[in-house]
Coordinates of C-alpha atoms in Angstrom, one line a residue:
Chain A
M1 CA 170.5 -52.9 -138.6
V2 CA 168.5 -55.9 -139.5
S3 CA 165.8 -55.1 -142.1
G4 CA 163.0 -57.3 -143.3
V5 CA 161.7 -57.9 -139.8
K6 CA 158.2 -56.5 -139.7
E7 CA 157.8 -53.6 -137.4
T8 CA 155.1 -54.1 -134.8
R9 CA 152.6 -51.3 -134.1
R10 CA 154.3 -50.6 -130.8
D11 CA 157.6 -50.2 -132.5
K12 CA 156.1 -47.8 -134.9
I13 CA 154.6 -45.7 -132.1
F14 CA 157.9 -45.7 -130.4
L15 CA 159.7 -44.6 -133.5
I16 CA 157.2 -41.8 -134.1
C17 CA 157.6 -40.5 -130.6
N18 CA 161.3 -40.7 -131.1
Y19 CA 161.3 -38.7 -134.3
F20 CA 158.9 -36.2 -132.7
Y21 CA 161.3 -35.7 -129.8
V22 CA 164.3 -35.1 -132.0
F23 CA 162.3 -32.8 -134.2
L24 CA 161.2 -30.9 -131.1
A25 CA 164.8 -30.5 -130.0
F26 CA 165.7 -29.3 -133.5
I27 CA 162.9 -26.7 -133.5
I28 CA 163.7 -25.4 -130.0
V29 CA 167.3 -24.8 -131.0
F30 CA 166.7 -23.6 -134.6
Y31 CA 163.8 -21.3 -134.1
P32 CA 165.5 -18.6 -132.0
V33 CA 168.4 -18.6 -134.4
V34 CA 166.1 -18.0 -137.4
Y35 CA 164.2 -15.4 -135.4
M36 CA 167.3 -13.5 -134.6
L37 CA 168.4 -13.5 -138.3
S38 CA 164.9 -12.2 -139.3
A39 CA 164.7 -9.7 -136.5
S40 CA 168.1 -8.2 -137.4
I41 CA 166.7 -7.1 -140.8
S42 CA 163.1 -6.3 -139.8
D43 CA 161.5 -3.0 -138.8
P44 CA 161.9 -2.8 -135.1
K45 CA 158.3 -1.7 -134.8
Y46 CA 157.1 -5.2 -136.0
V47 CA 159.7 -7.0 -133.9
G48 CA 158.7 -5.1 -130.8
S49 CA 155.0 -5.7 -131.3
G50 CA 155.5 -9.4 -132.0
E51 CA 154.1 -9.2 -135.6
M52 CA 157.4 -10.4 -137.0
W53 CA 157.7 -14.0 -135.8
L54 CA 159.4 -16.0 -138.5
L55 CA 160.1 -14.2 -141.8
P56 CA 161.5 -10.6 -141.9
K57 CA 158.9 -7.9 -142.0
G58 CA 159.5 -4.3 -143.3
I59 CA 163.1 -5.1 -144.3
T60 CA 165.7 -2.6 -143.1
F61 CA 169.4 -2.7 -142.7
E62 CA 169.5 0.0 -140.2
G63 CA 170.7 -2.3 -137.5
Y64 CA 173.7 -3.5 -139.5
K65 CA 174.5 0.0 -140.6
R66 CA 174.7 1.1 -137.0
V67 CA 176.9 -1.9 -136.1
F68 CA 179.3 -1.2 -139.0
E69 CA 179.5 2.5 -138.0
N70 CA 180.5 1.5 -134.5
A71 CA 184.3 1.8 -134.4
A72 CA 184.6 -0.1 -131.1
I73 CA 183.2 -3.2 -132.8
W74 CA 185.8 -3.1 -135.4
T75 CA 188.7 -2.6 -133.0
G76 CA 187.3 -5.4 -130.9
Y77 CA 187.1 -7.6 -134.0
G78 CA 190.8 -6.9 -134.9
N79 CA 191.9 -7.5 -131.3
T80 CA 190.0 -10.7 -131.0
I81 CA 191.5 -12.0 -134.3
L82 CA 195.0 -11.1 -133.0
Y83 CA 194.6 -12.7 -129.6
T84 CA 193.0 -15.8 -131.1
V85 CA 195.8 -16.4 -133.6
I86 CA 198.7 -15.7 -131.2
G87 CA 197.0 -17.5 -128.3
T88 CA 196.2 -20.6 -130.4
L89 CA 199.8 -20.7 -131.7
V90 CA 201.1 -20.5 -128.1
N91 CA 198.6 -23.2 -127.0
L92 CA 199.8 -25.6 -129.8
A93 CA 203.4 -25.0 -129.1
V94 CA 203.0 -25.9 -125.4
T95 CA 200.4 -28.7 -125.8
L96 CA 201.6 -30.8 -128.6
P97 CA 205.3 -31.4 -127.6
A98 CA 204.2 -32.0 -124.0
A99 CA 201.5 -34.5 -125.1
Y100 CA 204.0 -36.3 -127.3
A101 CA 206.5 -36.6 -124.5
L102 CA 203.8 -38.0 -122.2
S103 CA 202.7 -40.5 -124.8
R104 CA 206.1 -42.1 -124.8
K105 CA 206.3 -45.2 -122.6
D106 CA 210.1 -44.9 -122.3
F107 CA 209.9 -41.3 -121.0
V108 CA 211.2 -41.5 -117.5
G109 CA 209.1 -39.3 -115.1
R110 CA 206.0 -39.6 -117.3
N111 CA 203.8 -40.4 -114.3
F112 CA 205.2 -37.6 -112.2
F113 CA 204.5 -35.0 -114.9
M114 CA 201.1 -36.5 -115.6
G115 CA 200.1 -36.5 -111.9
M116 CA 201.4 -33.0 -111.4
F117 CA 199.2 -31.7 -114.3
M118 CA 196.2 -33.7 -113.3
V119 CA 196.0 -32.2 -109.8
T120 CA 195.3 -28.8 -111.4
M121 CA 192.1 -30.3 -112.8
F122 CA 190.5 -30.6 -109.4
F123 CA 192.3 -28.0 -107.3
G124 CA 193.6 -24.5 -108.0
G125 CA 194.6 -21.4 -106.2
G126 CA 191.4 -19.5 -107.0
L127 CA 190.7 -16.2 -108.5
V128 CA 192.5 -13.8 -106.2
P129 CA 195.9 -15.5 -105.9
S130 CA 195.9 -16.0 -109.7
Y131 CA 195.1 -12.3 -110.2
L132 CA 197.8 -11.2 -107.8
L133 CA 200.3 -13.4 -109.6
I134 CA 199.6 -12.0 -113.0
K135 CA 199.8 -8.5 -111.5
E136 CA 203.1 -9.4 -110.0
L137 CA 204.4 -10.6 -113.3
G138 CA 203.5 -7.2 -114.8
M139 CA 201.0 -8.6 -117.4
V140 CA 198.1 -6.4 -116.4
N141 CA 196.8 -4.4 -119.3
S142 CA 198.8 -6.4 -121.9
M143 CA 197.5 -9.0 -124.3
W144 CA 199.8 -11.6 -122.7
A145 CA 197.5 -11.7 -119.6
L146 CA 195.0 -13.3 -121.9
I147 CA 197.4 -15.7 -123.6
I148 CA 200.1 -16.9 -121.2
P149 CA 197.9 -17.8 -118.2
S150 CA 195.8 -20.0 -120.5
A151 CA 198.8 -21.5 -122.4
A152 CA 197.6 -25.1 -122.0
S153 CA 194.6 -27.0 -120.8
I154 CA 195.2 -30.3 -119.1
W155 CA 192.1 -31.7 -120.9
N156 CA 193.6 -31.0 -124.3
I157 CA 197.0 -32.4 -123.3
I158 CA 195.2 -35.6 -122.3
V159 CA 193.3 -35.7 -125.6
S160 CA 196.4 -35.1 -127.7
R161 CA 198.4 -37.7 -125.7
T162 CA 195.7 -40.3 -126.3
F163 CA 195.8 -39.5 -130.0
F164 CA 199.6 -39.9 -130.1
Q165 CA 199.4 -43.2 -128.2
S166 CA 196.6 -44.7 -130.2
S167 CA 196.9 -43.4 -133.8
I168 CA 200.6 -43.4 -134.5
P169 CA 202.1 -46.9 -135.0
K170 CA 204.7 -47.8 -132.4
E171 CA 206.7 -49.8 -134.9
L172 CA 207.3 -46.6 -136.9
Q173 CA 208.8 -44.8 -133.9
E174 CA 210.9 -47.8 -133.0
A175 CA 212.2 -48.2 -136.4
A176 CA 213.1 -44.6 -136.5
Q177 CA 214.9 -44.9 -133.2
I178 CA 216.9 -47.8 -134.3
D179 CA 217.9 -45.9 -137.4
G180 CA 219.3 -43.3 -135.0
C181 CA 216.7 -40.7 -135.6
T182 CA 216.7 -38.1 -132.7
N183 CA 213.5 -37.4 -130.9
M184 CA 213.4 -33.8 -132.3
R185 CA 213.6 -35.0 -135.8
M186 CA 211.2 -37.8 -135.2
F187 CA 208.6 -35.3 -133.8
I188 CA 209.0 -32.9 -136.6
K189 CA 209.4 -35.2 -139.6
I190 CA 207.3 -38.2 -138.6
I191 CA 204.9 -37.5 -135.8
L192 CA 203.6 -34.0 -136.8
P193 CA 202.9 -34.9 -140.4
L194 CA 200.8 -37.8 -139.2
S195 CA 198.9 -35.8 -136.7
T196 CA 197.0 -33.3 -138.8
P197 CA 193.6 -34.4 -137.3
I198 CA 194.7 -33.7 -133.8
I199 CA 196.4 -30.4 -134.7
A200 CA 193.1 -29.3 -136.3
V201 CA 191.1 -30.4 -133.3
M202 CA 193.3 -28.6 -130.9
A203 CA 193.6 -25.5 -132.9
L204 CA 189.8 -25.4 -133.1
F205 CA 189.2 -26.0 -129.4
Y206 CA 191.7 -23.5 -128.3
G207 CA 190.7 -21.0 -131.0
V208 CA 187.0 -21.0 -130.1
G209 CA 188.0 -20.7 -126.5
H210 CA 190.0 -17.5 -127.2
W211 CA 187.3 -16.1 -129.5
N212 CA 184.6 -16.5 -126.9
S213 CA 186.4 -15.6 -123.7
Y214 CA 185.6 -12.3 -122.0
F215 CA 186.4 -12.7 -118.3
S216 CA 190.2 -12.5 -118.4
A217 CA 190.0 -9.4 -120.6
M218 CA 187.5 -7.8 -118.3
I219 CA 189.7 -8.2 -115.2
Y220 CA 193.1 -7.6 -116.8
L221 CA 192.6 -4.9 -119.5
N222 CA 192.0 -1.3 -118.7
D223 CA 192.6 0.1 -122.1
A224 CA 189.4 0.3 -124.2
A225 CA 191.6 0.2 -127.4
K226 CA 192.7 -3.3 -126.4
Y227 CA 189.3 -4.8 -125.7
P228 CA 188.4 -7.9 -127.6
L229 CA 185.1 -8.2 -129.3
Q230 CA 183.4 -10.0 -126.4
L231 CA 184.0 -7.1 -124.1
V232 CA 182.6 -4.7 -126.6
L233 CA 179.6 -6.9 -126.9
R234 CA 179.2 -7.0 -123.2
Q235 CA 178.9 -3.2 -123.2
I236 CA 176.3 -3.2 -126.0
L237 CA 174.3 -6.3 -125.1
V238 CA 174.4 -6.6 -121.3
L239 CA 175.2 -3.3 -119.6
Q240 CA 173.0 -1.0 -121.6
E241 CA 170.0 -3.3 -121.2
M242 CA 170.5 -3.3 -117.5
A243 CA 170.5 0.5 -117.5
A244 CA 167.2 0.6 -119.4
Q245 CA 165.6 -1.8 -117.0
G246 CA 165.3 0.6 -114.1
G247 CA 162.5 3.2 -113.8
G248 CA 159.0 2.9 -112.4
A249 CA 156.2 5.1 -113.4
M250 CA 156.6 7.7 -116.1
D251 CA 154.4 9.7 -118.4
M252 CA 153.2 8.5 -121.7
A253 CA 155.5 10.5 -123.9
T254 CA 158.7 9.4 -122.1
A255 CA 157.5 5.9 -122.1
S256 CA 156.9 5.8 -125.9
A257 CA 160.2 7.6 -126.6
L258 CA 162.0 5.1 -124.4
N259 CA 160.1 2.3 -126.0
N260 CA 161.2 3.5 -129.4
K261 CA 164.7 3.8 -128.3
A262 CA 164.5 0.4 -126.8
E263 CA 163.3 -1.0 -130.1
V264 CA 166.2 0.5 -132.1
A265 CA 168.6 -0.7 -129.4
A266 CA 167.0 -4.2 -129.7
L267 CA 167.4 -4.1 -133.5
M268 CA 171.0 -3.2 -133.1
K269 CA 171.4 -6.1 -130.6
Y270 CA 170.2 -8.7 -133.1
S271 CA 172.6 -7.4 -135.7
V272 CA 175.5 -7.4 -133.3
I273 CA 174.7 -10.9 -132.2
I274 CA 174.7 -12.1 -135.8
V275 CA 177.8 -10.2 -136.8
A276 CA 179.7 -11.5 -133.7
T277 CA 178.7 -15.1 -134.0
L278 CA 178.6 -15.5 -137.8
P279 CA 182.3 -16.3 -138.3
I280 CA 182.0 -19.3 -135.9
I281 CA 178.6 -20.5 -137.1
A282 CA 179.7 -20.2 -140.7
V283 CA 182.8 -22.3 -140.4
Y284 CA 181.4 -24.7 -137.9
P285 CA 179.4 -27.1 -140.1
F286 CA 182.6 -27.8 -142.2
L287 CA 184.6 -28.4 -139.1
Q288 CA 182.0 -30.2 -137.0
R289 CA 183.7 -33.5 -137.8
Y290 CA 186.9 -32.4 -136.1
F291 CA 185.1 -31.1 -133.0
V292 CA 183.2 -34.4 -132.6
Q293 CA 186.5 -36.3 -133.1
G294 CA 188.1 -34.3 -130.3
V295 CA 185.3 -35.1 -127.9
M296 CA 185.5 -38.8 -128.9
I297 CA 189.2 -39.1 -128.4
G298 CA 188.8 -37.4 -125.0
S299 CA 186.1 -39.8 -124.0
V300 CA 188.3 -42.9 -124.4
K301 CA 190.0 -43.5 -121.0
G302 CA 193.6 -42.5 -121.5
Chain B
M1 CA 192.9 -41.8 -116.8
Q2 CA 195.4 -44.2 -115.4
N3 CA 198.7 -45.3 -116.8
T4 CA 198.7 -49.0 -116.8
N5 CA 202.3 -49.3 -117.7
G6 CA 205.2 -48.3 -115.4
A7 CA 207.8 -46.2 -116.9
L8 CA 210.3 -49.0 -117.0
T9 CA 209.2 -50.9 -120.0
S10 CA 211.1 -50.4 -123.1
N11 CA 211.8 -52.9 -125.7
T12 CA 213.8 -50.8 -128.1
L13 CA 217.0 -50.9 -126.1
P14 CA 219.4 -53.7 -125.3
S15 CA 219.3 -54.6 -121.6
V16 CA 222.1 -53.3 -119.6
K17 CA 223.2 -55.1 -116.5
S18 CA 222.7 -52.5 -113.8
K19 CA 219.2 -51.1 -113.5
D20 CA 220.4 -47.6 -112.5
K21 CA 222.8 -47.4 -115.4
K22 CA 220.0 -48.3 -117.7
L23 CA 217.7 -45.7 -116.2
W24 CA 220.2 -42.9 -116.6
K25 CA 221.0 -44.0 -120.0
R26 CA 217.4 -43.8 -121.0
I27 CA 217.0 -40.4 -119.4
A28 CA 220.1 -39.2 -121.3
Q29 CA 218.9 -40.7 -124.5
N30 CA 215.6 -39.0 -124.3
W31 CA 216.8 -35.6 -123.1
E32 CA 214.8 -34.0 -125.9
L33 CA 211.6 -35.2 -124.4
Y34 CA 212.4 -33.1 -121.3
V35 CA 212.8 -30.1 -123.6
F36 CA 209.4 -31.0 -125.0
I37 CA 207.7 -31.0 -121.7
A38 CA 209.5 -28.0 -120.2
P39 CA 207.1 -25.3 -121.4
A40 CA 204.1 -27.2 -120.1
F41 CA 205.9 -28.0 -116.9
L42 CA 206.8 -24.4 -116.3
Y43 CA 203.4 -23.2 -117.2
F44 CA 201.7 -25.5 -114.7
L45 CA 204.3 -24.7 -112.1
I46 CA 203.9 -20.9 -112.4
F47 CA 200.3 -20.5 -113.3
H48 CA 198.7 -23.3 -111.3
Y49 CA 201.0 -24.1 -108.5
G50 CA 202.0 -20.5 -108.1
P51 CA 198.5 -19.4 -107.1
M52 CA 198.3 -22.4 -104.8
Y53 CA 201.3 -21.0 -102.9
G54 CA 199.3 -17.7 -102.8
I55 CA 196.5 -19.5 -101.0
Q56 CA 198.2 -18.7 -97.7
I57 CA 196.9 -15.2 -97.8
A58 CA 193.6 -16.7 -96.8
F59 CA 195.2 -17.1 -93.3
K60 CA 196.9 -13.7 -93.3
N61 CA 196.0 -10.1 -93.6
F62 CA 197.4 -9.5 -97.0
I63 CA 198.9 -6.1 -97.4
P64 CA 200.1 -5.6 -101.0
T65 CA 203.1 -3.4 -100.0
K66 CA 204.4 -6.0 -97.6
G67 CA 204.0 -8.9 -100.0
I68 CA 202.7 -12.4 -99.2
L69 CA 205.5 -13.4 -96.9
G70 CA 205.6 -10.1 -95.0
S71 CA 201.9 -10.0 -94.2
P72 CA 200.8 -10.9 -90.7
W73 CA 199.1 -14.3 -89.9
V74 CA 195.6 -14.1 -88.7
G75 CA 194.6 -17.8 -88.6
F76 CA 191.0 -18.6 -89.4
D77 CA 189.7 -15.1 -88.9
H78 CA 188.5 -14.6 -92.5
F79 CA 186.8 -17.9 -92.4
T80 CA 184.9 -17.3 -89.2
R81 CA 183.9 -13.8 -90.6
F82 CA 182.5 -15.5 -93.7
F83 CA 180.7 -18.3 -91.8
E84 CA 179.1 -15.8 -89.4
S85 CA 178.1 -13.3 -92.0
Y86 CA 174.4 -12.8 -92.6
Y87 CA 174.7 -13.7 -96.3
F88 CA 176.6 -17.0 -95.8
W89 CA 173.6 -19.3 -95.9
D90 CA 172.0 -17.4 -98.8
L91 CA 175.2 -17.8 -100.8
L92 CA 175.5 -21.5 -100.0
W93 CA 171.8 -22.1 -100.7
N94 CA 171.9 -20.2 -104.0
T95 CA 175.0 -22.0 -105.2
L96 CA 173.8 -25.4 -104.3
S97 CA 170.2 -25.0 -105.5
I98 CA 171.3 -23.6 -108.9
S99 CA 173.8 -26.5 -109.3
L100 CA 171.3 -29.2 -108.3
Y101 CA 168.6 -27.7 -110.4
E102 CA 171.0 -27.7 -113.3
L103 CA 172.0 -31.3 -112.6
V104 CA 168.5 -32.6 -112.3
V105 CA 167.2 -30.9 -115.4
G106 CA 170.3 -30.7 -117.5
F107 CA 171.9 -34.1 -116.9
P108 CA 169.2 -36.5 -118.2
I109 CA 168.3 -34.5 -121.4
P110 CA 171.4 -35.2 -123.4
I111 CA 171.1 -38.9 -122.5
I112 CA 167.6 -39.1 -123.7
L113 CA 168.4 -37.1 -126.8
A114 CA 171.4 -39.3 -127.6
L115 CA 169.3 -42.4 -127.3
A116 CA 166.7 -40.8 -129.6
F117 CA 169.4 -39.8 -132.2
N118 CA 170.7 -43.3 -132.1
E119 CA 167.3 -44.7 -133.1
I120 CA 166.9 -42.5 -136.2
R121 CA 167.7 -44.2 -139.4
N122 CA 167.1 -41.3 -141.7
G123 CA 170.7 -40.1 -142.3
F124 CA 169.8 -36.7 -143.6
F125 CA 167.4 -35.8 -140.8
K126 CA 169.8 -37.1 -138.2
K127 CA 172.7 -35.1 -139.5
M128 CA 170.7 -32.0 -139.8
A129 CA 169.3 -32.3 -136.2
Q130 CA 172.8 -33.0 -134.8
T131 CA 174.4 -30.1 -136.6
V132 CA 171.8 -27.7 -135.4
T133 CA 171.6 -28.9 -131.8
Y134 CA 175.5 -28.9 -131.5
A135 CA 175.8 -25.3 -132.8
P136 CA 174.7 -23.3 -129.7
H137 CA 177.7 -24.8 -127.8
F138 CA 179.9 -22.4 -129.8
I139 CA 177.9 -19.3 -128.9
S140 CA 180.0 -17.2 -126.4
V141 CA 178.7 -16.5 -122.9
V142 CA 178.4 -12.9 -123.6
V143 CA 176.2 -13.4 -126.7
M144 CA 174.2 -16.0 -124.8
A145 CA 173.5 -13.5 -122.0
G146 CA 172.7 -10.9 -124.6
M147 CA 170.2 -13.3 -126.2
I148 CA 168.6 -14.1 -122.9
I149 CA 168.2 -10.5 -122.1
T150 CA 166.8 -9.6 -125.5
F151 CA 164.4 -12.6 -125.7
L152 CA 163.1 -12.0 -122.2
S153 CA 162.8 -8.2 -122.5
P154 CA 159.5 -7.3 -120.9
S155 CA 158.4 -5.0 -123.8
T156 CA 159.9 -6.5 -126.9
G157 CA 161.2 -10.0 -126.2
L158 CA 160.3 -13.1 -128.1
I159 CA 159.5 -15.2 -125.1
T160 CA 157.3 -12.4 -123.7
H161 CA 155.4 -12.4 -127.0
V162 CA 154.9 -16.1 -127.0
I163 CA 153.6 -16.1 -123.4
T164 CA 151.2 -13.3 -124.0
W165 CA 150.1 -14.9 -127.3
L166 CA 149.2 -18.0 -125.3
G167 CA 147.1 -15.8 -123.1
F168 CA 149.2 -15.6 -119.9
D169 CA 150.9 -12.7 -118.2
A170 CA 154.6 -12.8 -118.8
P171 CA 156.7 -12.5 -115.7
Q172 CA 159.5 -10.0 -115.3
F173 CA 162.1 -12.7 -116.0
L174 CA 165.2 -10.5 -115.7
T175 CA 164.4 -8.7 -112.5
D176 CA 162.3 -11.2 -110.6
P177 CA 164.5 -13.3 -108.3
K178 CA 161.9 -16.2 -108.5
W179 CA 162.7 -16.7 -112.2
F180 CA 166.4 -16.3 -112.1
K181 CA 167.3 -20.0 -111.5
T182 CA 164.9 -21.3 -114.1
M183 CA 166.1 -18.8 -116.7
Y184 CA 169.7 -19.8 -116.0
V185 CA 169.1 -23.5 -116.1
F186 CA 167.0 -23.6 -119.2
S187 CA 169.2 -21.3 -121.2
G188 CA 172.0 -23.7 -120.3
V189 CA 170.1 -26.7 -121.5
W190 CA 169.3 -24.9 -124.8
Q191 CA 173.0 -24.2 -125.2
S192 CA 174.6 -27.4 -124.3
A193 CA 172.2 -30.4 -124.4
G194 CA 173.0 -31.1 -128.1
W195 CA 176.7 -31.0 -127.5
G196 CA 176.4 -33.2 -124.5
T197 CA 175.0 -36.0 -126.7
I198 CA 178.3 -36.6 -128.5
I199 CA 180.0 -38.5 -125.7
Y200 CA 177.0 -40.8 -125.3
L201 CA 176.7 -41.3 -129.1
A202 CA 180.4 -42.3 -129.0
A203 CA 179.6 -44.9 -126.4
L204 CA 176.5 -46.1 -128.3
S205 CA 178.5 -46.7 -131.5
G206 CA 180.3 -49.4 -129.6
V207 CA 177.1 -51.5 -129.1
D208 CA 177.6 -54.9 -130.7
P209 CA 175.0 -55.2 -133.5
T210 CA 174.7 -59.0 -133.0
Q211 CA 173.1 -58.2 -129.6
H212 CA 170.4 -56.3 -131.3
E213 CA 170.0 -59.0 -133.9
A214 CA 169.6 -61.7 -131.2
A215 CA 167.1 -59.5 -129.3
I216 CA 165.0 -59.0 -132.5
I217 CA 164.9 -62.7 -133.1
D218 CA 163.8 -63.2 -129.5
G219 CA 161.0 -60.8 -130.3
A220 CA 162.1 -57.8 -128.3
S221 CA 160.5 -54.5 -129.1
R222 CA 162.5 -51.4 -130.0
F223 CA 161.8 -49.9 -126.6
Q224 CA 163.0 -53.1 -124.9
R225 CA 166.2 -53.1 -126.9
V226 CA 166.9 -49.5 -126.0
R227 CA 166.2 -50.3 -122.4
H228 CA 168.1 -53.5 -122.1
I229 CA 171.0 -53.1 -124.6
N230 CA 171.6 -49.4 -125.3
I231 CA 171.1 -48.0 -121.8
P232 CA 173.4 -50.5 -120.0
T233 CA 176.1 -49.7 -122.6
I234 CA 176.2 -46.0 -121.7
V235 CA 176.0 -46.5 -117.9
P236 CA 179.8 -46.3 -117.4
T237 CA 179.9 -43.0 -119.3
I238 CA 176.9 -41.7 -117.4
T239 CA 178.6 -42.6 -114.1
I240 CA 181.9 -40.9 -114.9
L241 CA 180.1 -37.7 -116.1
L242 CA 177.9 -37.7 -113.0
I243 CA 181.0 -37.9 -110.7
L244 CA 182.6 -35.0 -112.5
N245 CA 179.4 -33.0 -112.4
I246 CA 179.0 -33.5 -108.7
G247 CA 182.7 -32.6 -108.2
S248 CA 182.1 -29.2 -109.6
L249 CA 178.8 -28.6 -107.9
L250 CA 180.0 -25.4 -106.2
G251 CA 181.7 -24.1 -109.3
V252 CA 178.5 -23.1 -110.9
G253 CA 178.6 -21.3 -114.2
F254 CA 180.2 -18.2 -112.9
E255 CA 180.6 -16.2 -116.1
K256 CA 177.0 -16.4 -117.2
I257 CA 175.7 -15.6 -113.7
L258 CA 177.9 -12.6 -113.5
L259 CA 176.5 -11.3 -116.8
L260 CA 172.9 -11.9 -115.8
Q261 CA 173.2 -10.5 -112.3
N262 CA 171.5 -7.2 -111.5
P263 CA 170.6 -5.5 -108.2
L264 CA 167.0 -6.7 -108.5
N265 CA 167.7 -10.4 -108.8
M266 CA 170.6 -10.5 -106.5
E267 CA 168.9 -12.4 -103.7
A268 CA 168.6 -15.4 -106.1
S269 CA 171.7 -14.9 -108.2
N270 CA 174.4 -14.2 -105.6
V271 CA 176.5 -17.3 -105.6
I272 CA 179.9 -18.1 -104.0
S273 CA 182.0 -17.6 -107.2
T274 CA 180.5 -14.2 -108.1
F275 CA 180.8 -13.2 -104.5
V276 CA 184.5 -14.1 -104.6
Y277 CA 184.9 -12.0 -107.7
K278 CA 183.1 -9.0 -106.2
S279 CA 184.8 -9.0 -102.8
G280 CA 188.2 -9.9 -104.2
L281 CA 188.6 -7.9 -107.4
V282 CA 186.0 -5.2 -107.1
D283 CA 186.4 -4.4 -103.3
A284 CA 190.0 -5.5 -103.1
Q285 CA 189.5 -7.6 -99.9
Y286 CA 192.2 -10.0 -101.1
S287 CA 192.6 -12.2 -98.1
F288 CA 188.9 -12.5 -97.3
S289 CA 188.0 -13.4 -100.9
T290 CA 190.8 -16.0 -101.1
A291 CA 189.4 -17.6 -97.9
V292 CA 186.0 -17.8 -99.4
G293 CA 187.4 -19.2 -102.7
L294 CA 189.4 -21.8 -100.7
F295 CA 186.3 -22.9 -98.8
N296 CA 184.7 -23.4 -102.2
S297 CA 187.6 -25.5 -103.6
V298 CA 187.9 -27.6 -100.5
I299 CA 184.2 -28.5 -100.5
N300 CA 184.4 -29.3 -104.2
A301 CA 187.4 -31.6 -103.6
I302 CA 185.6 -33.3 -100.7
L303 CA 182.5 -33.8 -102.8
L304 CA 184.5 -35.3 -105.7
I305 CA 186.4 -37.7 -103.5
T306 CA 183.3 -38.8 -101.6
V307 CA 181.2 -39.4 -104.7
N308 CA 184.1 -41.3 -106.3
Q309 CA 184.5 -43.5 -103.2
I310 CA 180.8 -44.3 -103.1
V311 CA 180.8 -45.2 -106.8
R312 CA 183.9 -47.2 -106.4
R313 CA 182.3 -49.3 -103.7
S314 CA 179.2 -50.0 -105.8
S315 CA 180.6 -50.4 -109.3
E316 CA 183.8 -50.5 -111.3
N317 CA 183.2 -47.2 -113.1
S318 CA 185.0 -44.8 -110.9
L319 CA 187.4 -42.1 -111.9
W320 CA 190.3 -43.6 -110.0

């Protein structure tokens, strides 16, 4: 920006409002996160009464202890890691070669494939036909129901294709072709080594998707031992609370007992939320660059 | 999203006399590319076009033992049953009102936030604010619902405390139908407003600095520069996103609503997509639920095409 130009008073006011607005957004997002961290290690009595509002009060690790004693959370964690790793590998194996083929101008039928894939962006069969198909294919109650039906996303194919088109010099590919390099060799030896950024972006997008998804697991898995973390969380965070919501008038003793139980349950909830989200939030600042890159590549009209 | 070049431009190969021969030669030469695209092709064919074939059960009485082909046709029976049902208007109203509410509140906020981020020159503060506001995007739907439920809990929730501290009576957010839509929309803004700025910031980084310099020399204030230089720059992006948003108007955030639904707030939270799930997978009314889902997709497609046409007439920033 040009410096040395004197800021007028109006500009200063505008800037101050601007900073204030961004600061407000920052606080609105940041505060609940800090609150949860503090609440997860505070005495539920203070959290429940509202005395703990920023820094932990009456530090206790009871919440975390209960979370770590809960076997379902650990199996859920294990399952989620398994599904995420395998699912992401499948995603990459389907997405990258297809995107590369679509990036080649001399690929006959490119428009046909692209059109066929794009239609699915705006129109689909809907929930029930998809469910019946997966049932028909015998994938119900197996982890493949969570992996194969989401093997690729058209959005990510477009992003990768845009990357291959814009970031890998055409001359390089042409020179390799003239030297008699086959497409397979070219892809493995030349294209992929030059594509680390997009591989990272794709792995992250798909990986977070698998890590966070619950709905497929909810409709396709019957076996509690196969539940991913998100489903276990749903039982702890959502279903229990709903059960505790009912109830009209009751006597004082029951009310206070319930209240106490609710407080302990709430404490455990804060700990569960932290434990479940920590891996993603911990790695995210280091990978933010890649995520942003992915959105930017996607925003360029392909 | 368009391919500007036809498939028939290649400058790596010597030109052969006959066009057909050349085409076949190119197909043969690039046979490996067909191997590359095969998994994706099969995937879309089976898992996206397969269910489209299954849509026909909306016009049949699907009996699992008879299969799709063996089930008897019933025409538009399921559709009329749905349109005539007492809950039809409620479902449509809830779906549309939640989406529109979300659009009106949620769409402008990332734009304003992006413009504000763009004005900030303090690198550290800017980075910090961006990192923090992007983060909630990565919180899963289940955890998000858990947070909403915990924070709004009538006895122990943070929001409840804040409201009582300010001297008001906190409403029963989770069970009062009046509050459902607000709770849904504002938690969505909290989660995705920051992330939504990225795409606008990308567009803003393309502003030509000489324009700003010229404006400064002409004595334009900061506000005027934002209004006359930055905002016009992101208008195309805004238009495209608006079209896409309107095109998914009826596909309102199904997963989150499903998690936040309870018998007490049902009158406000019952939307088409959750209704499809309940009638189809919970009550196993396969045909009926497919019909409702199809109605939903068709309306969405019509909306998308209509909005795109309107935009196409008035500006050059349409999707196709």
